[in-house]
Tab-separated table of C-alpha atoms in Angstrom:
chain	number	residue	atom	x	y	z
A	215	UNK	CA	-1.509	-76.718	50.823
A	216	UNK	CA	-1.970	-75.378	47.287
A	217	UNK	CA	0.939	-74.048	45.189
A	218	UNK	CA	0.518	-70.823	43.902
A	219	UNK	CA	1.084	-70.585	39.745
A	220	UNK	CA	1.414	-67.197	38.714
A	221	UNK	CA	-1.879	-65.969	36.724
A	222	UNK	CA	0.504	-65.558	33.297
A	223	UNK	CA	0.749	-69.382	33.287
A	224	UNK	CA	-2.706	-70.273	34.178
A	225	UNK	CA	-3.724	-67.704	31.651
A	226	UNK	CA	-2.426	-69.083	28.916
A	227	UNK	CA	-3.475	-72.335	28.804
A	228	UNK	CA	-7.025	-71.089	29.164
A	229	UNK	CA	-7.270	-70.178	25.558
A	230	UNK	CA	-7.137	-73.717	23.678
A	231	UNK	CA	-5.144	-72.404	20.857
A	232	UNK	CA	-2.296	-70.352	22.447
A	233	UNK	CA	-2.410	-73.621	24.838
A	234	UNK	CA	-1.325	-76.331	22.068
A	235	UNK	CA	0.583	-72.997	20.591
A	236	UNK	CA	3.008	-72.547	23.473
A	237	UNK	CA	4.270	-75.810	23.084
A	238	UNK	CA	4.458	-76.496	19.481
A	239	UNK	CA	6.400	-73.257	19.324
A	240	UNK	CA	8.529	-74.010	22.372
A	241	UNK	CA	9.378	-77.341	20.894
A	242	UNK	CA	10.235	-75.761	17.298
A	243	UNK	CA	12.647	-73.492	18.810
A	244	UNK	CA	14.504	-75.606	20.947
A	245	UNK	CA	14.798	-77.867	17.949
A	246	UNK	CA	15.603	-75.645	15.359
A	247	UNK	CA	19.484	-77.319	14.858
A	248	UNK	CA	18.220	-80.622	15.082
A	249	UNK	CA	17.530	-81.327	11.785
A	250	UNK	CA	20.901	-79.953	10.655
A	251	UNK	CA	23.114	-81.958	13.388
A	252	UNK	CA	21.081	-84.756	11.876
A	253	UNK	CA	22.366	-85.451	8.830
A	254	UNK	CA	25.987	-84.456	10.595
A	255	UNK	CA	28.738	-87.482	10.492
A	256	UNK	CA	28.529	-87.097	14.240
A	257	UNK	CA	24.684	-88.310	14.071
A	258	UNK	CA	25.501	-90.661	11.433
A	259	UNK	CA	28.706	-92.315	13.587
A	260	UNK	CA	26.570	-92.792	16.354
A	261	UNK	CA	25.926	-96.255	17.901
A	262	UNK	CA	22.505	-96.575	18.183
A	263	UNK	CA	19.854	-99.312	20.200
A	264	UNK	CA	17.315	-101.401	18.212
A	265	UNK	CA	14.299	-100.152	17.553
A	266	UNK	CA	15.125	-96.672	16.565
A	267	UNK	CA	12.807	-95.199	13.599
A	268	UNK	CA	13.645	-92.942	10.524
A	269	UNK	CA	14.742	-89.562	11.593
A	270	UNK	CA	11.823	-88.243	9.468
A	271	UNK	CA	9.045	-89.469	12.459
A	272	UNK	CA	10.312	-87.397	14.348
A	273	UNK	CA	9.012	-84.202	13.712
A	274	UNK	CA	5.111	-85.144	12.645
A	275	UNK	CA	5.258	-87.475	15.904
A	276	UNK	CA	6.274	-84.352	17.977
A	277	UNK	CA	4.101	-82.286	16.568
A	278	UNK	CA	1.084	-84.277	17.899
A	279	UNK	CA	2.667	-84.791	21.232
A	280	UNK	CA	2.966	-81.233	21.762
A	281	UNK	CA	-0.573	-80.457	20.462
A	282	UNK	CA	-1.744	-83.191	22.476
A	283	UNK	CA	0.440	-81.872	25.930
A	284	UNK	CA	-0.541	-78.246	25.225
A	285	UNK	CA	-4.473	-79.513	25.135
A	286	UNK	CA	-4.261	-81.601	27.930
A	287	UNK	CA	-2.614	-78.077	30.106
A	288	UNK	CA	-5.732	-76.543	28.569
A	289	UNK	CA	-8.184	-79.155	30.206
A	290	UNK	CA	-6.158	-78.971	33.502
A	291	UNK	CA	-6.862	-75.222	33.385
A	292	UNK	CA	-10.308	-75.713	32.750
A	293	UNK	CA	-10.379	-77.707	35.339
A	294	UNK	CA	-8.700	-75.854	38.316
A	295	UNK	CA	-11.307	-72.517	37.637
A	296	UNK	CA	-14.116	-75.098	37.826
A	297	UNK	CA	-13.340	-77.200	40.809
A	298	UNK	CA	-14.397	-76.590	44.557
A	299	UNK	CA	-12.829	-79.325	46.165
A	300	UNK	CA	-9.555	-78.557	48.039
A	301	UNK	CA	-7.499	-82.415	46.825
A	302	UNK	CA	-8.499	-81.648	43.365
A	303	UNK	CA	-6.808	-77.707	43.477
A	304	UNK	CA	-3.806	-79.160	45.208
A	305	UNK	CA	-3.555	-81.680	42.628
A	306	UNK	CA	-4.641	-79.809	39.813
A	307	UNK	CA	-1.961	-76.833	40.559
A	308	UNK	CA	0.634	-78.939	41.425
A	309	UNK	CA	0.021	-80.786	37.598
A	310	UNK	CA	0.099	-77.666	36.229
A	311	UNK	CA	3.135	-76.576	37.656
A	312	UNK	CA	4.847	-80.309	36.624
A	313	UNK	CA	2.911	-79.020	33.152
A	314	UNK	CA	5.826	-75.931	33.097
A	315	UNK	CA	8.399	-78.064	34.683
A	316	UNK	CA	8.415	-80.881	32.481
A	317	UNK	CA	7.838	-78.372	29.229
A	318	UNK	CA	11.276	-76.641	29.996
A	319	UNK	CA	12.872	-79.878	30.464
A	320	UNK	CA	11.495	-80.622	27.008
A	321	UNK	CA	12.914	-77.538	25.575
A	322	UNK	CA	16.661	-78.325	26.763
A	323	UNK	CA	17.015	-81.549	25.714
A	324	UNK	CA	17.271	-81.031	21.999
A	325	UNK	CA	20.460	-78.595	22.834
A	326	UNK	CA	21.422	-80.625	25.275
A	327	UNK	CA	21.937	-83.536	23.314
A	328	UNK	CA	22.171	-82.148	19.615
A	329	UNK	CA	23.289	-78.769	19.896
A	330	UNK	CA	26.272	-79.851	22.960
A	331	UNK	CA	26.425	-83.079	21.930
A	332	UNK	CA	25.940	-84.300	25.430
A	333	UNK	CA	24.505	-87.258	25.439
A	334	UNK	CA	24.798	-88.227	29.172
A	335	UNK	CA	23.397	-84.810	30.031
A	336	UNK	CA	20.509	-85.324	28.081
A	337	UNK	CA	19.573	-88.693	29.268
A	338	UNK	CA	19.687	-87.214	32.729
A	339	UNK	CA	17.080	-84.357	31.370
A	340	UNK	CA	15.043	-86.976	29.692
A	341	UNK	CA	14.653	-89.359	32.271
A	342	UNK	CA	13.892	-85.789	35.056
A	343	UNK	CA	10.994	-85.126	32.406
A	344	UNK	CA	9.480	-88.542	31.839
A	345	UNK	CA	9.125	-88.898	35.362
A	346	UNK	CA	7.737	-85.142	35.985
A	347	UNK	CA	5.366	-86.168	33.066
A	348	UNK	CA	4.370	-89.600	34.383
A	349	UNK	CA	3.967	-88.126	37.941
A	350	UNK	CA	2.028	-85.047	36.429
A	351	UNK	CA	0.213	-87.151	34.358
A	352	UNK	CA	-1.269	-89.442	37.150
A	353	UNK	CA	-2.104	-85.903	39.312
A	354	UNK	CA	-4.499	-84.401	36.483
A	355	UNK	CA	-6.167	-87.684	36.073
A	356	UNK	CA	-8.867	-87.601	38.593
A	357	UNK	CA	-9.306	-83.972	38.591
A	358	UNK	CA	-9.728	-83.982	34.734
A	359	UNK	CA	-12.046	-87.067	34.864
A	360	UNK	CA	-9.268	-88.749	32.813
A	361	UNK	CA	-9.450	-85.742	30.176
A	362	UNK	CA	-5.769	-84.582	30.744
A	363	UNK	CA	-4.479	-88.759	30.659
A	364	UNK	CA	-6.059	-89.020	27.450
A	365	UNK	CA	-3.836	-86.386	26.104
A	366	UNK	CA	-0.939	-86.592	28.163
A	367	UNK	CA	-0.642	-90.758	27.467
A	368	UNK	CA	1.037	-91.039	24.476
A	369	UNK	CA	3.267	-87.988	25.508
A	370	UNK	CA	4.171	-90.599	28.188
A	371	UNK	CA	4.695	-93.937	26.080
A	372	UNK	CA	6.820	-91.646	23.660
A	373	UNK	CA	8.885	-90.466	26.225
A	374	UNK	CA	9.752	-93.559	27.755
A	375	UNK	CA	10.810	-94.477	24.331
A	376	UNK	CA	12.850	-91.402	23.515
A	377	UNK	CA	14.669	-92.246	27.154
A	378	UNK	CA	15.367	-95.679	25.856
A	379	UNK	CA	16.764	-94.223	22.802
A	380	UNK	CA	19.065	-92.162	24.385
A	381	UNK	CA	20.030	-94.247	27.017
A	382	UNK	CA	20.920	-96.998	24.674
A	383	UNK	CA	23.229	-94.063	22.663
A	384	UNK	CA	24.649	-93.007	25.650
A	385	UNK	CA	25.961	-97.105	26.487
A	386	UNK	CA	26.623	-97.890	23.217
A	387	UNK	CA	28.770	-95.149	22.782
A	388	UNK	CA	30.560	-95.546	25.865
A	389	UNK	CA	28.645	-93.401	27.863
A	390	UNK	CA	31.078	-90.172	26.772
A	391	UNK	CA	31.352	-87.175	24.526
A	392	UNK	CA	31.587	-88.705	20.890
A	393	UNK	CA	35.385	-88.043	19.153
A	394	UNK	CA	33.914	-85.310	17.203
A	395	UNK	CA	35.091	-81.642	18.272
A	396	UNK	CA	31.949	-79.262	18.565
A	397	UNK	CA	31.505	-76.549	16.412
């Protein structure tokens, strides 16, 4: 049984460029306050785990990831219109529909997390969307001839990471709200 994805979001991963567009724009505007919370005391009081890098990699290593994700929906696309075999459209559709999933799950967690400050929420939404990526991830793979993994694996490793990240905040800051009010 194949799921049905509405032609508006198979359509626009068929053009390469609106493809890695949709994302990169998606991820810029759900993380528009991030920079400002920050440099915030309530950023800088944060416990944090070991391993954490500047707050400058962030946004030229999400940058690639979301080029990278938005090419790899591209290649699923490409894909699905050029398949005939029945296991490879149910897989394929149900990867791209993960592709959506997981790509709103992206855009809440930056005001989830910076934006409401809350952290716990946001670990939940990060580890939902590292395993909708993983599991999407694995479901393009044989359809795309490993195309789509290519893309889609250092979107994976990073988001393992980022989960680790803020799952070590979340404990080391006693798994609640900060003391800071929200503005």
């Amino acid at each position: 049984m194949s799921i049905h994805i509405p032609n508006i979001l198979l359509a626009i991963p068929r053009n390469s460029v609106v493809a890695v567009g949709l994302p990169l724009a998606l991820g810029f505007l759900s993380g528009s306050q991030t920079s400002q919370v920050a440099v915030s005391n309530w950023y800088a009081q944060l416990r944090t785990p070991p391993g954490r890098p500047p707050r400058e990699v962030f946004p030229f290593v999400w940058t690639l990831l979301y080029l990278s994700m938005g090419y790899a929906s591209h290649v699923a696309v490409k894909a699905l219109d050029a398949t005939l075999l029945d296991a490879n459209r149910n897989d394929l559709s149900l990867g791209i529909a993960l592709y959506y999933a997981q790509l709103g799950l992206n855009c809440l967690w930056s005001p989830i997390f910076f934006g409401k400050r809350q952290i716990g929420l946001a670990l939940v939404d990060s580890v939902l969307m590292t395993g909708t990526t993983w599991y999407m991830t694995k479901l393009l793979d044989r359809p795309t001839n490993a195309k789509a993994t290519y893309f889609l694996l250092p979107y994976c490793g990073w988001l393992a990471y980022a989960t680790y990240l803020n799952a070590g905040i979340w404990w080391l800051n006693d798994g609640s709200k900060p003391r800071e009010s929200h503005k």
